[in-house]
Amino acid sequence: MPRSQLMTMFVFLIILLHIALVSSSNLRPGYYSKSCPEAESIVRDVMKRALVREPRSVASVMRFQFHDCFVNGCDGSMLLDDTPTMLGEKLSLSNINSLRSYEVVDEIKEALEEKCPDVVSCADIIIMASRDAVALTGGPDWEVRLGRLDSLTASQEDADNIMPSPRANATTLIDLFDRFNLSVKDLVALSGSHSIGEGRCFSIMFRLYNQSGTGKPDPAINPMFREELYNLCPLDVDQNVTGNLDATPTLFDNQYFKDLVAGRGFLNSDETLFTFPRTSKFVRLYSKDQNEFFRDFVEGMLKMGDLQSGRPGEIRKNCRVANSVTVDHLVAEPQNRMESNHKSI
């Protein structure tokens, strides 16, 4: 391997290690209880309205926590639009034509800025909205830890290097999660986020027509389900056509795991969890015990939400655009922000 590639890989691994090890001691429940007491209720109200307008939108917003936290920590970087000097994460391989419903976060931020200007970060909005997406569709509810800062920049390259492909197998996923101190159990439980929402034909064409370069479909697909997928995604389909990720796409439950056991996983990165020995035991467990799934899912979401890069940050006024970089906006240490929160009481 060329020396330049080795150096790139080394730097990448150092970044991942740093993200995983930064302390989350500044994050706590009720962070805005004095500086913006209605923050969490405002977020939930907007999510309720989004659910009524378009049920799929809340599932889309829930994905934001995964795509944000895995790329340089939970810092709202994935919300930034491109600028002439910065390629952001929205057009990265894992996000382009996939992530959607950014306007829901815009609506939340607008409501919060009206009530509590310059207080609630976009990074925390993602965490709260992801929790609410689960709770509002029948899943567990939990107390989130808040107090994050918004990044000053974003990196398409980092997103491309880190986020997994829908073609990923269990080994690749286990290795990725392990870099962030997330266990095999965390991987399987958090994959249960696919209990709600839809996926694109683009993500499964290789499974249907050329799995592993064989020119044949993935043998793990249930034959009857394979026929359903053929009808949904023929070779000449618009690959942005979507299909349900499980049999109950608007209800957060353990049906996703039941479907995996039955060979009805939509994505390769889903079905591989059942066909791989180290992950299959958790798939079987969650398919039989929804309460166990809910408990482990919450634990995984909290652990993932604690990922931080330790970089300087700010409270954006608009989640799509970083503030002007001035002394007034920059906060070098989370502790400074905690002190300013208390001073605003």
mmCIF file of C-alpha atoms in Angstrom:
data_model
loop_
_atom_site.group_PDB
_atom_site.id
_atom_site.type_symbol
_atom_site.label_atom_id
_atom_site.label_comp_id
_atom_site.label_asym_id
_atom_site.label_seq_id
_atom_site.Cartn_x
_atom_site.Cartn_y
_atom_site.Cartn_z
ATOM 1 C CA MET A 1 0.000 0.000 0.000
ATOM 2 C CA PRO A 2 1.398 3.464 -0.897
ATOM 3 C CA ARG A 3 2.700 5.493 2.028
ATOM 4 C CA SER A 4 0.141 8.281 1.406
ATOM 5 C CA GLN A 5 -2.724 5.789 1.778
ATOM 6 C CA LEU A 6 -1.230 4.410 4.974
ATOM 7 C CA MET A 7 -0.951 7.914 6.417
ATOM 8 C CA THR A 8 -4.577 8.679 5.470
ATOM 9 C CA MET A 9 -5.737 5.485 7.138
ATOM 10 C CA PHE A 10 -3.686 6.251 10.260
ATOM 11 C CA VAL A 11 -5.131 9.764 10.590
ATOM 12 C CA PHE A 12 -8.645 8.397 10.059
ATOM 13 C CA LEU A 13 -8.220 5.839 12.842
ATOM 14 C CA ILE A 14 -6.838 8.501 15.214
ATOM 15 C CA ILE A 15 -9.899 10.673 14.546
ATOM 16 C CA LEU A 16 -12.226 7.744 15.256
ATOM 17 C CA LEU A 17 -10.396 6.933 18.487
ATOM 18 C CA HIS A 18 -10.575 10.553 19.605
ATOM 19 C CA ILE A 19 -14.305 10.755 18.950
ATOM 20 C CA ALA A 20 -14.942 7.565 20.869
ATOM 21 C CA LEU A 21 -12.894 8.599 23.899
ATOM 22 C CA VAL A 22 -13.931 12.243 24.424
ATOM 23 C CA SER A 23 -15.757 12.558 27.731
ATOM 24 C CA SER A 24 -19.524 13.079 27.677
ATOM 25 C CA SER A 25 -19.545 14.403 31.257
ATOM 26 C CA ASN A 26 -20.985 17.757 30.128
ATOM 27 C CA LEU A 27 -24.090 16.091 28.717
ATOM 28 C CA ARG A 28 -26.985 15.691 31.123
ATOM 29 C CA PRO A 29 -30.768 15.315 31.233
ATOM 30 C CA GLY A 30 -32.735 18.517 31.681
ATOM 31 C CA TYR A 31 -29.916 20.650 30.292
ATOM 32 C CA TYR A 32 -32.350 23.337 29.136
ATOM 33 C CA SER A 33 -34.644 23.181 32.174
ATOM 34 C CA LYS A 34 -33.746 26.751 33.167
ATOM 35 C CA SER A 35 -32.456 28.366 29.975
ATOM 36 C CA CYS A 36 -35.297 27.047 27.760
ATOM 37 C CA PRO A 37 -37.794 25.039 29.848
ATOM 38 C CA GLU A 38 -40.111 24.301 26.935
ATOM 39 C CA ALA A 39 -37.371 23.072 24.580
ATOM 40 C CA GLU A 40 -38.239 19.370 24.646
ATOM 41 C CA SER A 41 -41.992 19.972 24.394
ATOM 42 C CA ILE A 42 -41.449 22.316 21.429
ATOM 43 C CA VAL A 43 -39.446 19.647 19.631
ATOM 44 C CA ARG A 44 -42.084 17.001 20.288
ATOM 45 C CA ASP A 45 -44.936 19.243 19.137
ATOM 46 C CA VAL A 46 -43.231 19.868 15.808
ATOM 47 C CA MET A 47 -42.510 16.153 15.410
ATOM 48 C CA LYS A 48 -46.184 15.384 16.064
ATOM 49 C CA ARG A 49 -47.186 17.763 13.285
ATOM 50 C CA ALA A 50 -44.601 16.228 10.953
ATOM 51 C CA LEU A 51 -45.957 12.754 11.687
ATOM 52 C CA VAL A 52 -49.479 13.855 10.751
ATOM 53 C CA ARG A 53 -48.303 15.540 7.528
ATOM 54 C CA GLU A 54 -46.118 12.659 6.375
ATOM 55 C CA PRO A 55 -45.502 9.591 8.567
ATOM 56 C CA ARG A 56 -42.280 8.736 6.732
ATOM 57 C CA SER A 57 -40.722 12.063 7.719
ATOM 58 C CA VAL A 58 -40.218 11.142 11.376
ATOM 59 C CA ALA A 59 -38.413 7.939 10.377
ATOM 60 C CA SER A 60 -36.188 10.050 8.154
ATOM 61 C CA VAL A 61 -35.391 12.417 11.021
ATOM 62 C CA MET A 62 -34.581 9.504 13.326
ATOM 63 C CA ARG A 63 -31.839 8.431 10.880
ATOM 64 C CA PHE A 64 -30.144 11.788 11.442
ATOM 65 C CA GLN A 65 -28.709 10.699 14.787
ATOM 66 C CA PHE A 66 -26.856 7.794 13.171
ATOM 67 C CA HIS A 67 -25.555 9.844 10.263
ATOM 68 C CA ASP A 68 -24.557 12.748 12.502
ATOM 69 C CA CYS A 69 -22.968 11.006 15.468
ATOM 70 C CA PHE A 70 -20.820 8.566 13.484
ATOM 71 C CA VAL A 71 -19.150 11.377 11.528
ATOM 72 C CA ASN A 72 -16.989 13.407 13.925
ATOM 73 C CA GLY A 73 -19.411 13.039 16.821
ATOM 74 C CA CYS A 74 -22.916 14.355 17.484
ATOM 75 C CA ASP A 75 -22.395 17.938 16.370
ATOM 76 C CA GLY A 76 -25.058 18.706 13.762
ATOM 77 C CA SER A 77 -22.463 18.732 10.968
ATOM 78 C CA MET A 78 -24.719 16.722 8.650
ATOM 79 C CA LEU A 79 -27.218 19.597 8.600
ATOM 80 C CA LEU A 80 -24.808 22.107 7.050
ATOM 81 C CA ASP A 81 -25.328 23.051 3.404
ATOM 82 C CA ASP A 82 -22.357 23.191 1.063
ATOM 83 C CA THR A 83 -20.527 26.508 0.705
ATOM 84 C CA PRO A 84 -18.010 27.699 -1.905
ATOM 85 C CA THR A 85 -15.231 26.608 0.441
ATOM 86 C CA MET A 86 -16.763 23.516 2.050
ATOM 87 C CA LEU A 87 -18.245 20.275 0.760
ATOM 88 C CA GLY A 88 -20.677 19.193 3.455
ATOM 89 C CA GLU A 89 -22.121 15.783 4.246
ATOM 90 C CA LYS A 90 -25.509 16.058 2.534
ATOM 91 C CA LEU A 91 -24.096 14.911 -0.808
ATOM 92 C CA SER A 92 -21.926 12.138 0.633
ATOM 93 C CA LEU A 93 -22.403 8.630 -0.732
ATOM 94 C CA SER A 94 -24.509 7.497 2.223
ATOM 95 C CA ASN A 95 -26.684 10.630 2.358
ATOM 96 C CA ILE A 96 -27.368 11.813 -1.189
ATOM 97 C CA ASN A 97 -30.876 10.896 -2.373
ATOM 98 C CA SER A 98 -31.286 9.038 0.915
ATOM 99 C CA LEU A 99 -31.499 11.420 3.863
ATOM 100 C CA ARG A 100 -34.509 13.706 3.716
ATOM 101 C CA SER A 101 -36.882 15.806 5.862
ATOM 102 C CA TYR A 102 -34.271 18.438 6.744
ATOM 103 C CA GLU A 103 -37.176 20.892 6.717
ATOM 104 C CA VAL A 104 -38.528 19.291 9.907
ATOM 105 C CA VAL A 105 -35.348 20.291 11.746
ATOM 106 C CA ASP A 106 -35.654 23.771 10.212
ATOM 107 C CA GLU A 107 -39.182 24.034 11.621
ATOM 108 C CA ILE A 108 -38.030 22.908 15.060
ATOM 109 C CA LYS A 109 -35.131 25.355 15.073
ATOM 110 C CA GLU A 110 -37.364 28.248 14.026
ATOM 111 C CA ALA A 111 -39.784 27.490 16.875
ATOM 112 C CA LEU A 112 -36.949 27.255 19.403
ATOM 113 C CA GLU A 113 -35.291 30.464 18.216
ATOM 114 C CA GLU A 114 -38.584 32.294 18.607
ATOM 115 C CA LYS A 115 -38.936 31.074 22.183
ATOM 116 C CA CYS A 116 -35.280 30.904 23.299
ATOM 117 C CA PRO A 117 -32.883 32.626 20.886
ATOM 118 C CA ASP A 118 -29.305 31.334 20.722
ATOM 119 C CA VAL A 119 -29.819 28.633 23.347
ATOM 120 C CA VAL A 120 -30.624 25.217 21.863
ATOM 121 C CA SER A 121 -28.098 23.606 19.525
ATOM 122 C CA CYS A 122 -28.978 21.868 16.281
ATOM 123 C CA ALA A 123 -26.992 18.854 17.495
ATOM 124 C CA ASP A 124 -29.334 18.551 20.485
ATOM 125 C CA ILE A 125 -32.360 18.982 18.219
ATOM 126 C CA ILE A 126 -31.270 15.861 16.334
ATOM 127 C CA ILE A 127 -31.008 13.896 19.579
ATOM 128 C CA MET A 128 -34.406 15.046 20.855
ATOM 129 C CA ALA A 129 -36.164 14.601 17.518
ATOM 130 C CA SER A 130 -34.732 11.096 17.050
ATOM 131 C CA ARG A 131 -36.065 10.082 20.468
ATOM 132 C CA ASP A 132 -39.451 11.605 19.656
ATOM 133 C CA ALA A 133 -39.639 9.803 16.303
ATOM 134 C CA VAL A 134 -39.406 6.505 18.171
ATOM 135 C CA ALA A 135 -41.794 7.427 20.979
ATOM 136 C CA LEU A 136 -44.452 8.860 18.642
ATOM 137 C CA THR A 137 -44.563 5.701 16.515
ATOM 138 C CA GLY A 138 -45.124 3.269 19.380
ATOM 139 C CA GLY A 139 -41.581 2.708 20.571
ATOM 140 C CA PRO A 140 -39.902 3.454 23.897
ATOM 141 C CA ASP A 141 -39.530 6.921 25.365
ATOM 142 C CA TRP A 142 -36.472 7.964 27.343
ATOM 143 C CA GLU A 143 -34.640 10.850 28.955
ATOM 144 C CA VAL A 144 -31.972 12.246 26.641
ATOM 145 C CA ARG A 145 -28.671 13.779 27.674
ATOM 146 C CA LEU A 146 -28.229 17.264 26.221
ATOM 147 C CA GLY A 147 -25.645 20.059 26.070
ATOM 148 C CA ARG A 148 -23.948 19.579 22.691
ATOM 149 C CA LEU A 149 -22.436 22.256 20.509
ATOM 150 C CA ASP A 150 -22.847 22.667 16.763
ATOM 151 C CA SER A 151 -19.844 22.119 14.541
ATOM 152 C CA LEU A 152 -18.302 24.984 12.610
ATOM 153 C CA THR A 153 -17.800 22.876 9.498
ATOM 154 C CA ALA A 154 -18.622 19.541 7.860
ATOM 155 C CA SER A 155 -16.739 17.035 5.728
ATOM 156 C CA GLN A 156 -18.100 15.059 2.817
ATOM 157 C CA GLU A 157 -14.870 13.076 2.746
ATOM 158 C CA ASP A 158 -15.239 12.004 6.376
ATOM 159 C CA ALA A 159 -18.842 10.919 5.772
ATOM 160 C CA ASP A 160 -17.786 8.908 2.717
ATOM 161 C CA ASN A 161 -14.998 7.216 4.677
ATOM 162 C CA ILE A 162 -17.051 6.348 7.746
ATOM 163 C CA MET A 163 -20.692 5.630 6.919
ATOM 164 C CA PRO A 164 -21.472 2.029 5.878
ATOM 165 C CA SER A 165 -23.008 0.998 2.574
ATOM 166 C CA PRO A 166 -26.392 -0.790 2.407
ATOM 167 C CA ARG A 167 -24.309 -3.604 0.910
ATOM 168 C CA ALA A 168 -22.239 -3.928 4.107
ATOM 169 C CA ASN A 169 -21.988 -7.336 5.726
ATOM 170 C CA ALA A 170 -22.116 -8.068 9.445
ATOM 171 C CA THR A 171 -18.327 -8.224 9.823
ATOM 172 C CA THR A 172 -17.911 -4.733 8.359
ATOM 173 C CA LEU A 173 -20.675 -3.371 10.586
ATOM 174 C CA ILE A 174 -19.258 -5.005 13.719
ATOM 175 C CA ASP A 175 -15.824 -3.503 13.008
ATOM 176 C CA LEU A 176 -17.333 -0.045 12.454
ATOM 177 C CA PHE A 177 -19.370 -0.073 15.656
ATOM 178 C CA ASP A 178 -16.422 -1.401 17.635
ATOM 179 C CA ARG A 179 -14.379 1.684 16.668
ATOM 180 C CA PHE A 180 -16.955 3.759 18.550
ATOM 181 C CA ASN A 181 -17.023 1.434 21.574
ATOM 182 C CA LEU A 182 -20.409 0.096 20.499
ATOM 183 C CA SER A 183 -20.930 -3.633 20.969
ATOM 184 C CA VAL A 184 -22.411 -6.325 18.742
ATOM 185 C CA LYS A 185 -25.580 -6.055 20.831
ATOM 186 C CA ASP A 186 -25.645 -2.301 20.217
ATOM 187 C CA LEU A 187 -25.269 -2.888 16.476
ATOM 188 C CA VAL A 188 -28.220 -5.261 16.258
ATOM 189 C CA ALA A 189 -30.451 -3.246 18.585
ATOM 190 C CA LEU A 190 -29.719 0.032 16.776
ATOM 191 C CA SER A 191 -30.333 -1.616 13.414
ATOM 192 C CA GLY A 192 -33.883 -1.953 14.720
ATOM 193 C CA SER A 193 -34.281 1.697 13.750
ATOM 194 C CA HIS A 194 -35.310 0.182 10.410
ATOM 195 C CA SER A 195 -38.517 -0.809 12.162
ATOM 196 C CA ILE A 196 -39.947 2.384 10.646
ATOM 197 C CA GLY A 197 -39.474 4.000 7.268
ATOM 198 C CA GLU A 198 -38.638 3.041 3.718
ATOM 199 C CA GLY A 199 -35.606 2.182 1.595
ATOM 200 C CA ARG A 200 -34.793 2.832 -2.077
ATOM 201 C CA CYS A 201 -34.610 0.282 -4.881
ATOM 202 C CA PHE A 202 -31.111 1.644 -5.501
ATOM 203 C CA SER A 203 -30.010 0.013 -2.256
ATOM 204 C CA ILE A 204 -31.174 -3.490 -3.167
ATOM 205 C CA MET A 205 -30.659 -3.866 -6.936
ATOM 206 C CA PHE A 206 -27.425 -5.813 -6.424
ATOM 207 C CA ARG A 207 -29.189 -8.146 -3.958
ATOM 208 C CA LEU A 208 -31.882 -8.910 -6.488
ATOM 209 C CA TYR A 209 -29.843 -9.257 -9.657
ATOM 210 C CA ASN A 210 -26.125 -9.662 -8.931
ATOM 211 C CA GLN A 211 -25.359 -10.628 -5.338
ATOM 212 C CA SER A 212 -21.582 -10.916 -4.859
ATOM 213 C CA GLY A 213 -21.100 -10.728 -8.645
ATOM 214 C CA THR A 214 -22.944 -13.995 -9.259
ATOM 215 C CA GLY A 215 -25.600 -12.593 -11.588
ATOM 216 C CA LYS A 216 -28.142 -14.137 -9.225
ATOM 217 C CA PRO A 217 -30.245 -12.922 -6.277
ATOM 218 C CA ASP A 218 -29.194 -13.183 -2.660
ATOM 219 C CA PRO A 219 -30.137 -16.739 -1.630
ATOM 220 C CA ALA A 220 -31.020 -15.473 1.854
ATOM 221 C CA ILE A 221 -34.103 -13.673 0.486
ATOM 222 C CA ASN A 222 -37.354 -15.533 1.110
ATOM 223 C CA PRO A 223 -38.612 -16.646 -2.362
ATOM 224 C CA MET A 224 -42.033 -15.050 -1.943
ATOM 225 C CA PHE A 225 -40.490 -11.838 -0.672
ATOM 226 C CA ARG A 226 -38.057 -11.901 -3.589
ATOM 227 C CA GLU A 227 -41.010 -11.872 -5.998
ATOM 228 C CA GLU A 228 -42.437 -8.868 -4.165
ATOM 229 C CA LEU A 229 -39.107 -7.089 -4.549
ATOM 230 C CA TYR A 230 -38.904 -7.979 -8.248
ATOM 231 C CA ASN A 231 -42.297 -6.335 -8.745
ATOM 232 C CA LEU A 232 -41.240 -3.283 -6.745
ATOM 233 C CA CYS A 233 -37.795 -2.959 -8.303
ATOM 234 C CA PRO A 234 -37.598 -4.363 -11.865
ATOM 235 C CA LEU A 235 -34.353 -3.833 -13.739
ATOM 236 C CA ASP A 236 -35.686 -0.721 -15.487
ATOM 237 C CA VAL A 237 -37.126 0.868 -12.333
ATOM 238 C CA ASP A 238 -36.532 4.438 -11.209
ATOM 239 C CA GLN A 239 -34.121 3.500 -8.446
ATOM 240 C CA ASN A 240 -35.514 6.192 -6.152
ATOM 241 C CA VAL A 241 -38.724 4.166 -5.821
ATOM 242 C CA THR A 242 -39.074 3.092 -2.193
ATOM 243 C CA GLY A 243 -40.269 0.016 -0.344
ATOM 244 C CA ASN A 244 -41.093 -0.624 3.303
ATOM 245 C CA LEU A 245 -38.173 -1.593 5.524
ATOM 246 C CA ASP A 246 -40.414 -4.007 7.408
ATOM 247 C CA ALA A 247 -44.044 -5.146 7.409
ATOM 248 C CA THR A 248 -45.131 -2.379 9.840
ATOM 249 C CA PRO A 249 -43.266 0.689 8.499
ATOM 250 C CA THR A 250 -45.158 3.281 10.538
ATOM 251 C CA LEU A 251 -44.994 1.370 13.839
ATOM 252 C CA PHE A 252 -41.835 1.075 15.917
ATOM 253 C CA ASP A 253 -41.924 -2.530 17.102
ATOM 254 C CA ASN A 254 -39.956 -5.774 16.780
ATOM 255 C CA GLN A 255 -41.500 -6.767 13.432
ATOM 256 C CA TYR A 256 -38.215 -5.858 11.754
ATOM 257 C CA PHE A 257 -36.488 -8.743 13.556
ATOM 258 C CA LYS A 258 -39.332 -11.154 12.818
ATOM 259 C CA ASP A 259 -38.922 -10.266 9.159
ATOM 260 C CA LEU A 260 -35.171 -10.939 9.286
ATOM 261 C CA VAL A 261 -35.804 -14.402 10.748
ATOM 262 C CA ALA A 262 -38.254 -15.036 7.904
ATOM 263 C CA GLY A 263 -35.752 -13.930 5.238
ATOM 264 C CA ARG A 264 -37.673 -10.732 4.557
ATOM 265 C CA GLY A 265 -34.972 -8.167 5.332
ATOM 266 C CA PHE A 266 -35.022 -5.323 2.822
ATOM 267 C CA LEU A 267 -31.347 -4.344 2.870
ATOM 268 C CA ASN A 268 -28.333 -6.618 2.702
ATOM 269 C CA SER A 269 -27.026 -4.848 5.816
ATOM 270 C CA ASP A 270 -30.250 -5.942 7.552
ATOM 271 C CA GLU A 271 -30.490 -9.597 6.503
ATOM 272 C CA THR A 272 -26.782 -10.186 7.157
ATOM 273 C CA LEU A 273 -27.522 -9.708 10.859
ATOM 274 C CA PHE A 274 -29.543 -12.923 10.822
ATOM 275 C CA THR A 275 -27.227 -14.972 8.642
ATOM 276 C CA PHE A 276 -24.077 -14.137 10.643
ATOM 277 C CA PRO A 277 -23.595 -16.192 13.849
ATOM 278 C CA ARG A 278 -22.337 -13.370 16.129
ATOM 279 C CA THR A 279 -25.403 -11.235 15.416
ATOM 280 C CA SER A 280 -28.115 -13.819 14.747
ATOM 281 C CA LYS A 281 -28.628 -14.634 18.442
ATOM 282 C CA PHE A 282 -29.673 -11.047 19.119
ATOM 283 C CA VAL A 283 -31.971 -11.020 16.079
ATOM 284 C CA ARG A 284 -33.699 -14.141 17.395
ATOM 285 C CA LEU A 285 -33.929 -12.674 20.900
ATOM 286 C CA TYR A 286 -35.476 -9.401 19.741
ATOM 287 C CA SER A 287 -37.871 -11.189 17.389
ATOM 288 C CA LYS A 288 -39.332 -12.923 20.444
ATOM 289 C CA ASP A 289 -38.944 -10.235 23.117
ATOM 290 C CA GLN A 290 -39.941 -6.698 22.145
ATOM 291 C CA ASN A 291 -39.289 -5.316 25.625
ATOM 292 C CA GLU A 292 -35.691 -6.557 25.504
ATOM 293 C CA PHE A 293 -35.274 -4.901 22.124
ATOM 294 C CA PHE A 294 -36.666 -1.622 23.427
ATOM 295 C CA ARG A 295 -34.326 -1.649 26.445
ATOM 296 C CA ASP A 296 -31.239 -2.378 24.367
ATOM 297 C CA PHE A 297 -32.235 0.133 21.691
ATOM 298 C CA VAL A 298 -32.493 2.945 24.253
ATOM 299 C CA GLU A 299 -29.137 1.952 25.760
ATOM 300 C CA GLY A 300 -27.537 2.028 22.312
ATOM 301 C CA MET A 301 -29.060 5.393 21.395
ATOM 302 C CA LEU A 302 -27.742 6.930 24.605
ATOM 303 C CA LYS A 303 -24.252 5.524 24.041
ATOM 304 C CA MET A 304 -24.195 6.708 20.443
ATOM 305 C CA GLY A 305 -25.496 10.117 21.505
ATOM 306 C CA ASP A 306 -22.485 10.533 23.801
ATOM 307 C CA LEU A 307 -19.993 10.532 20.909
ATOM 308 C CA GLN A 308 -18.220 13.890 20.766
ATOM 309 C CA SER A 309 -15.173 15.160 18.902
ATOM 310 C CA GLY A 310 -14.042 17.738 21.460
ATOM 311 C CA ARG A 311 -13.707 20.368 18.732
ATOM 312 C CA PRO A 312 -14.773 23.996 19.230
ATOM 313 C CA GLY A 313 -18.425 24.692 18.487
ATOM 314 C CA GLU A 314 -21.273 27.162 18.605
ATOM 315 C CA ILE A 315 -25.058 27.474 18.837
ATOM 316 C CA ARG A 316 -26.193 27.973 15.244
ATOM 317 C CA LYS A 317 -29.081 30.321 14.544
ATOM 318 C CA ASN A 318 -29.814 28.405 11.343
ATOM 319 C CA CYS A 319 -29.016 24.697 11.314
ATOM 320 C CA ARG A 320 -28.006 24.811 7.652
ATOM 321 C CA VAL A 321 -25.372 27.529 8.054
ATOM 322 C CA ALA A 322 -22.561 28.105 10.525
ATOM 323 C CA ASN A 323 -22.637 31.467 12.279
ATOM 324 C CA SER A 324 -20.042 34.096 11.446
ATOM 325 C CA VAL A 325 -16.902 32.967 13.241
ATOM 326 C CA THR A 326 -16.590 35.630 15.920
ATOM 327 C CA VAL A 327 -15.570 35.621 19.525
ATOM 328 C CA ASP A 328 -19.218 35.988 20.507
ATOM 329 C CA HIS A 329 -20.225 32.762 18.794
ATOM 330 C CA LEU A 330 -17.313 30.428 19.455
ATOM 331 C CA VAL A 331 -17.250 28.250 22.538
ATOM 332 C CA ALA A 332 -13.972 26.463 22.967
ATOM 333 C CA GLU A 333 -15.085 24.295 25.877
ATOM 334 C CA PRO A 334 -18.548 22.893 26.710
ATOM 335 C CA GLN A 335 -18.057 24.103 30.296
ATOM 336 C CA ASN A 336 -18.137 27.722 29.052
ATOM 337 C CA ARG A 337 -21.530 27.071 27.589
ATOM 338 C CA MET A 338 -22.840 25.603 30.812
ATOM 339 C CA GLU A 339 -21.739 28.735 32.656
ATOM 340 C CA SER A 340 -23.450 31.020 30.127
ATOM 341 C CA ASN A 341 -26.612 28.947 30.433
ATOM 342 C CA HIS A 342 -26.658 29.527 34.185
ATOM 343 C CA LYS A 343 -25.981 33.259 33.746
ATOM 344 C CA SER A 344 -29.029 33.572 31.487
ATOM 345 C CA ILE A 345 -31.427 32.355 34.177
#
